[in-house]
Tab-separated table of C-alpha atoms and ligand atoms in Angstrom:
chain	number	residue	atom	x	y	z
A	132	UNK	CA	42.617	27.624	59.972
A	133	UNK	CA	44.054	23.666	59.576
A	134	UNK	CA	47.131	23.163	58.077
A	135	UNK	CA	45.569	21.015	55.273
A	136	UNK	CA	45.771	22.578	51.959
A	137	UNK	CA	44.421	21.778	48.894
A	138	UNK	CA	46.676	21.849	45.371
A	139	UNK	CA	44.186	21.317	41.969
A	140	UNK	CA	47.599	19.589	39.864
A	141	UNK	CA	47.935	19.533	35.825
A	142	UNK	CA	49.747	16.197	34.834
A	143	UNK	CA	49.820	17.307	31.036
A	144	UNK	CA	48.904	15.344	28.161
A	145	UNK	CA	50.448	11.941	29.185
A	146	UNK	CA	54.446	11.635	28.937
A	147	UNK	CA	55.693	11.728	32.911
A	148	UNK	CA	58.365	14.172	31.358
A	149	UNK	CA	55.963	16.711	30.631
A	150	UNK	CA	54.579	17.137	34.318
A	151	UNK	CA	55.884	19.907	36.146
A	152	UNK	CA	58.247	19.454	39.118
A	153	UNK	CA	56.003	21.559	41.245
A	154	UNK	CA	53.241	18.922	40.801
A	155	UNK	CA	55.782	16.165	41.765
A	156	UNK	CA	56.127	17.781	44.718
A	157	UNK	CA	52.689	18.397	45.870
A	158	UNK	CA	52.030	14.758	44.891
A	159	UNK	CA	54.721	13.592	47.225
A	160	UNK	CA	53.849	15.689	50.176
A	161	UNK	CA	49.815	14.813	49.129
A	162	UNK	CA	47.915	12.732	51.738
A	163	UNK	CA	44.872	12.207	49.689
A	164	UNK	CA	45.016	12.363	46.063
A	165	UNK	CA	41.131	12.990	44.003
A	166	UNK	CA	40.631	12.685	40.435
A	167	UNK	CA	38.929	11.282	37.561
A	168	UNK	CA	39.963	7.212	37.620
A	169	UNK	CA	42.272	7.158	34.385
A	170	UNK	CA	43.718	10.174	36.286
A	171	UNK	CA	44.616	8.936	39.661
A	172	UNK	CA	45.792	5.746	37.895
A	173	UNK	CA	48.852	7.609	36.903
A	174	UNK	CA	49.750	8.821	40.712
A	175	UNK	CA	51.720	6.183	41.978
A	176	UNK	CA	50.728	4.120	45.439
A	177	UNK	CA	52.723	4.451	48.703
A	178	UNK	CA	52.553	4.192	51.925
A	179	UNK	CA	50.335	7.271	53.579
A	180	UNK	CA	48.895	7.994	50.431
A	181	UNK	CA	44.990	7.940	50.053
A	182	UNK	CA	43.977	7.214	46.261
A	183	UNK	CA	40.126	7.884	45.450
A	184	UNK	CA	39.481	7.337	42.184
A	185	UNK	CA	36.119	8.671	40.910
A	186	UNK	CA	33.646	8.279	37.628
A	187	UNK	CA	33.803	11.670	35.251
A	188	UNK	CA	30.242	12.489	36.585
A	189	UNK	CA	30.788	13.769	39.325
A	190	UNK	CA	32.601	16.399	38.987
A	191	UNK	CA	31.045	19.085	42.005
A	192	UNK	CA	30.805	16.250	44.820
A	193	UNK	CA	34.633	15.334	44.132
A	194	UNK	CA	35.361	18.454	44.412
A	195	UNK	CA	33.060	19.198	47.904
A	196	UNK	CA	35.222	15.841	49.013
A	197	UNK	CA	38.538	17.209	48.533
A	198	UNK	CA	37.670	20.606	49.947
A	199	UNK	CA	35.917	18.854	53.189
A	200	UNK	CA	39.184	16.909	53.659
A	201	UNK	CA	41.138	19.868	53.396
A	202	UNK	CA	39.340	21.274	55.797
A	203	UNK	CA	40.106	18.639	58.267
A	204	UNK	CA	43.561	18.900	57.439
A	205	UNK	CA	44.486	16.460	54.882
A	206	UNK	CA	47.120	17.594	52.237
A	207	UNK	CA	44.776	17.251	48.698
A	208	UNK	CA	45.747	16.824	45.385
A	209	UNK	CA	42.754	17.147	42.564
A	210	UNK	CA	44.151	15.728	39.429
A	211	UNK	CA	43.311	16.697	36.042
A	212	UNK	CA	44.639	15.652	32.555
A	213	UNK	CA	46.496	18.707	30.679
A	214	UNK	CA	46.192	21.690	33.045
A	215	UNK	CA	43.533	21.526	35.234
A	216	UNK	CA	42.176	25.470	34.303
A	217	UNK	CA	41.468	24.097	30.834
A	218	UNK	CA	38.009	22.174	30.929
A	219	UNK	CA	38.689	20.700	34.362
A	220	UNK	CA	38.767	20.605	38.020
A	221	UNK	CA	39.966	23.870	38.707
A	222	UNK	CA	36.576	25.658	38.225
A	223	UNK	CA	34.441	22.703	39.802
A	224	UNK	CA	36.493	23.551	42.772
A	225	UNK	CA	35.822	27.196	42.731
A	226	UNK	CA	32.222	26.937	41.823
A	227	UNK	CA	31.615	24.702	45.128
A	228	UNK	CA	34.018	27.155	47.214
A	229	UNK	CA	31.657	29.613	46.299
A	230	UNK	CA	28.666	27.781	46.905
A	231	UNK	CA	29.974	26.311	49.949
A	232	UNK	CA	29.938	26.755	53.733
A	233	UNK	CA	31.849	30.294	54.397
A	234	UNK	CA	35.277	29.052	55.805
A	235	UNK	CA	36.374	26.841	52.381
A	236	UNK	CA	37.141	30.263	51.373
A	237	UNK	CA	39.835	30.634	53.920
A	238	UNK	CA	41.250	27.276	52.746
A	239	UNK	CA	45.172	27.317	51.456
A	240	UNK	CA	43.723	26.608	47.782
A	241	UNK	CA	46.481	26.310	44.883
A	242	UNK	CA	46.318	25.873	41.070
A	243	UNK	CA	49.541	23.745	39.390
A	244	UNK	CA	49.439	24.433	35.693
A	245	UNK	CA	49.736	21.705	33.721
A	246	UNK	CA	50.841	21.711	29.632
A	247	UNK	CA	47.458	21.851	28.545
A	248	UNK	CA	46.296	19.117	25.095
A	249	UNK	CA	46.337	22.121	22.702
A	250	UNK	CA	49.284	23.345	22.963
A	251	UNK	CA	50.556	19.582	23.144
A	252	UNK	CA	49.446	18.886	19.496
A	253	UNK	CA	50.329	22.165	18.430
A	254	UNK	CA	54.458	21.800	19.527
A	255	UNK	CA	54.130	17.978	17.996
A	256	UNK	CA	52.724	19.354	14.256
A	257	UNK	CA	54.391	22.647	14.245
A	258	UNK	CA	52.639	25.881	15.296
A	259	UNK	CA	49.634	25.973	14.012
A	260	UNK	CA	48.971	28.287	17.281
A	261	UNK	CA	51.295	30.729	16.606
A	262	UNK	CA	48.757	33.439	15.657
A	263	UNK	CA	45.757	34.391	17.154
A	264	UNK	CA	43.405	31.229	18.262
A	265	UNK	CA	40.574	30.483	20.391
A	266	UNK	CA	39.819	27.071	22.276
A	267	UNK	CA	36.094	25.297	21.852
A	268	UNK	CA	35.183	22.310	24.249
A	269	UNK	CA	32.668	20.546	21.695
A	270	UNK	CA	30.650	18.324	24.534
A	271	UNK	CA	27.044	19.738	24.958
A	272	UNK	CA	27.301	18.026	28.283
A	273	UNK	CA	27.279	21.325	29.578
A	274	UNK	CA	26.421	24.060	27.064
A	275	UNK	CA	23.417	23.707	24.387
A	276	UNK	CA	24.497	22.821	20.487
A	277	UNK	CA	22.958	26.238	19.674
A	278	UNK	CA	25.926	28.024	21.285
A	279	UNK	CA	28.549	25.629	19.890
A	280	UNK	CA	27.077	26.186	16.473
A	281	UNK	CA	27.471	30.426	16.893
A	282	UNK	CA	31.127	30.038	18.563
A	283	UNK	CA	31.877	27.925	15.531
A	284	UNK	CA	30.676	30.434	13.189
A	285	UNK	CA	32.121	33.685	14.762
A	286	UNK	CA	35.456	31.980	15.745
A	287	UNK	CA	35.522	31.480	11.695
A	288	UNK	CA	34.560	34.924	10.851
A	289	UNK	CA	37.065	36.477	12.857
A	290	UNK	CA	39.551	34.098	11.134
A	291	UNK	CA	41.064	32.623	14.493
A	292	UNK	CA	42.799	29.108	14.552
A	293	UNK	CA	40.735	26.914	16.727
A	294	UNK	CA	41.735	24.349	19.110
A	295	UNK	CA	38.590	21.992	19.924
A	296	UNK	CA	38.664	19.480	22.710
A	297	UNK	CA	36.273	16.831	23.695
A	298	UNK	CA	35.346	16.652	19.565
A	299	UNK	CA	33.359	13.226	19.630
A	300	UNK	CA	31.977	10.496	22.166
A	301	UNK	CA	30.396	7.522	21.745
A	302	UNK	CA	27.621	8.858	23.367
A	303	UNK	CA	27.438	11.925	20.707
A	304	UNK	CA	28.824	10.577	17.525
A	305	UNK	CA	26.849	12.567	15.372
A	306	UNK	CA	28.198	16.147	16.712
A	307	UNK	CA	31.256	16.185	14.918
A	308	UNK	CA	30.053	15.215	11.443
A	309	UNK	CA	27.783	18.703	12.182
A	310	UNK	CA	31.173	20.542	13.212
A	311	UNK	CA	32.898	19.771	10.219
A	312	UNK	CA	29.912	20.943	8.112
A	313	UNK	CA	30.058	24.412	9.850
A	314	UNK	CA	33.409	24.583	9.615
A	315	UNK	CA	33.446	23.173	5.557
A	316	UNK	CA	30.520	26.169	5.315
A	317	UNK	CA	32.271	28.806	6.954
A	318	UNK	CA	36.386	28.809	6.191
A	319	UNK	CA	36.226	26.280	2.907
A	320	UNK	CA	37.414	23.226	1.595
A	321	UNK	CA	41.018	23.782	1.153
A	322	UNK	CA	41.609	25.090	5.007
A	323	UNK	CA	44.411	22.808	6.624
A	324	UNK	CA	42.890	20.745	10.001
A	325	UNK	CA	45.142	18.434	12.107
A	326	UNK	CA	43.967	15.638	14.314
A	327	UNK	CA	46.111	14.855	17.358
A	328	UNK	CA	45.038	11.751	19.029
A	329	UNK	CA	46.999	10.445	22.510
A	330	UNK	CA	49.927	13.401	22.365
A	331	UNK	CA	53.070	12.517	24.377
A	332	UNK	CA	51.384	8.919	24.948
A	333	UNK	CA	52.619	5.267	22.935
A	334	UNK	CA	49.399	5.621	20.903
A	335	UNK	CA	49.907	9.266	19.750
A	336	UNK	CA	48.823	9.529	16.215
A	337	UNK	CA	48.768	12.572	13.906
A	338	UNK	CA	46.921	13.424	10.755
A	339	UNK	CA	47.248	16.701	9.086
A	340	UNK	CA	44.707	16.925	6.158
A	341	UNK	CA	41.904	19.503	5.244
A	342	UNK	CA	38.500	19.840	5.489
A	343	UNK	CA	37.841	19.248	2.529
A	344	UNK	CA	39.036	15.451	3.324
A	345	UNK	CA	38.185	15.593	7.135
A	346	UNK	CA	35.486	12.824	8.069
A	347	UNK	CA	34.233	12.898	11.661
A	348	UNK	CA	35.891	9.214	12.360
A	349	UNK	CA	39.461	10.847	12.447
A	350	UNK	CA	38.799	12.025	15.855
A	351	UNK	CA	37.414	10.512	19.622
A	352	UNK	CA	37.568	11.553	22.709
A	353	UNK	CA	41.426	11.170	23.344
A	354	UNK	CA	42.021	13.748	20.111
A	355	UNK	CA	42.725	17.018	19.748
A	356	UNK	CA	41.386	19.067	16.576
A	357	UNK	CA	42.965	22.076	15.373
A	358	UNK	CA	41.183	23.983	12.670
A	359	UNK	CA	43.966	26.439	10.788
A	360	UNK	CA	42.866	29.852	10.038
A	361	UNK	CA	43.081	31.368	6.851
A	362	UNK	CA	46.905	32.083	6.882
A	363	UNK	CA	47.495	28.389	8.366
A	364	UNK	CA	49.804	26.430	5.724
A	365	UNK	CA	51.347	22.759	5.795
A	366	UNK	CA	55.030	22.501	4.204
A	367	UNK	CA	55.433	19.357	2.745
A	368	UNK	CA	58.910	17.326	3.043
A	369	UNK	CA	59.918	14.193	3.143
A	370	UNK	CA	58.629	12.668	6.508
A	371	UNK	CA	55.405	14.033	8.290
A	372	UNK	CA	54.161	17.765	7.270
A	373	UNK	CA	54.996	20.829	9.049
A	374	UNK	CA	52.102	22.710	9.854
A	375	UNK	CA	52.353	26.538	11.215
A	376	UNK	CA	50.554	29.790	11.099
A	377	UNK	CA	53.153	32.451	10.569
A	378	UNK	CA	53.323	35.337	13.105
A	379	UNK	CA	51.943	38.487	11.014
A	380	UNK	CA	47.867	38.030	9.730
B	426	SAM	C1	37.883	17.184	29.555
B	426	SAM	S1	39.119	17.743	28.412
B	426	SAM	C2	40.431	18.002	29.533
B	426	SAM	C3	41.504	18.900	28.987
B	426	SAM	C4	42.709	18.981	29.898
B	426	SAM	N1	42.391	19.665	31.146
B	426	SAM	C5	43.872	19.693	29.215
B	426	SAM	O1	44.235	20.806	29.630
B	426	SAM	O2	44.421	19.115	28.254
B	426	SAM	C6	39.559	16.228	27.605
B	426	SAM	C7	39.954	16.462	26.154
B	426	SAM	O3	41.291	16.947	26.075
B	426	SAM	C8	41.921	16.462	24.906
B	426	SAM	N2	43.106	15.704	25.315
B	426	SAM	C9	43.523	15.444	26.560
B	426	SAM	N3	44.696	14.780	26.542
B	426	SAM	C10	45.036	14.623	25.243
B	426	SAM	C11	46.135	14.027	24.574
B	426	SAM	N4	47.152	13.452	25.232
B	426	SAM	N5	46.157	14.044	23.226
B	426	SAM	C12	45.156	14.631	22.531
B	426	SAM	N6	44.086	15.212	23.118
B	426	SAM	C13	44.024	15.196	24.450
B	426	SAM	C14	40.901	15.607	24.148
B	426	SAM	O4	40.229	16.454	23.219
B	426	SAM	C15	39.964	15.215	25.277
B	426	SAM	O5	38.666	14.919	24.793
């Protein structure tokens, strides 16, 4: 086997406090570093260091890349946003290990967790997570609207909090408006949503509202949308709400 080794690093949300010192250190020991460009724009240049910054498309060839150089014994570092088992690299790199040529499976292959959006926005309005929950990537990139719609649904019938990422595009605008619909349908006016847009970054913004008076412009594709569930409550105070699920349901 080569001595190259492949690490698939989480650099959270966006504040460099809030990635983990083992990704700093597979980052400095990293020969090549792979990512999504906005992603590998936050790994800074030096000397040895291999940058290849790559469109969001592409996800299965960037990951065949960083596995063929870690074959040939480069040090790799796939970068995603967050933690990279949440909606990101981590599985594009497994699904092409498995579809792959038989020795990538003998590759030294690591996971760094990263803190992941959701829980992000949760620690930043309260803990609106702190009962049971369930996550929902919104894009139909890669799953039909027809299974968003049922998750929606069921997610609200078993009374879960739900974190959603990905909630609007430019290229899908119209999704959202049909999400908070659902949602309006199936838990009610009156139930308490938060929009987190940027966490940890000089653009963070929060609104906590409901859904009542939710429109689908509060969010794009740098926000995170948390959807209380029926136990959810906002304390009011002087300054910005608190918003938290308690512990028993
Ligand atoms: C493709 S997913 C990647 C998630 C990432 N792997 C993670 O664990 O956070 C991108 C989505 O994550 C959410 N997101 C990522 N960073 C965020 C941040 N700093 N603030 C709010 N939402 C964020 C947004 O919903 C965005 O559309």
């Amino acid at each position: 086997m080569s001595a190259g080794w492949l690490a698939i690093a989480g650099l959270g949300p966006g504040d460099e406090a809030l990635v983990t010192c083992e990704v700093t250190a597979a980052l400095a020991q990293a020969t090549d570093v792979i990512g999504y460009i906005p992603y590998v724009a936050r790994v800074a240049a030096r000397e040895g260091l291999t940058l290849h910054p790559t469109d969001n498309r592409v996800e299965l060839d960037r990951a065949a890349h960083a596995l063929e150089l870690a074959a040939q014994g480069s040090r790799v570092v796939v970068v995603s946003s967050g933690d990279p088992g949440v909606f990101a690299m981590a599985s594009a790199v497994f699904e092409a290990v498995e579809a792959g040529p038989a020795p990538w499976r003998d590759l030294d292959i690591r996971v760094l967790p990263g803190i992941t959006a959701m829980l992000a926005a949760s620690a930043r309005a309260g803990a609106p997570l702190g009962h049971d929950f369930c996550a929902i990537n919104l894009s139909d990139n890669l799953k039909p609207w027809a299974l968003i719609e049922k998750r929606l649904r069921l997610a609200a019938e078993a009374d879960f909090a739900m974190a959603f990422y990905n909630p609007r595009s430019k290229a899908r605008p119209e999704g959202f408006a049909r999400v908070l619909d659902v949602l309006r349908e199936a838990c009610g006016e009156d139930r308490p949503i938060l929009f987190a847009r940027a966490v940890t970054t000089p653009e963070e913004a929060l609104t906590i509202t409901t859904l009542g008076k939710a429109t689908s412009e509060m969010a794009d594709m740098r926000t995170m949308v948390i959807v209380g569930s029926s136990q959810t409550r906002i304390i009011d105070r002087v300054g910005p709400p608190i918003l938290y699920t308690p512990r028993s349901a």
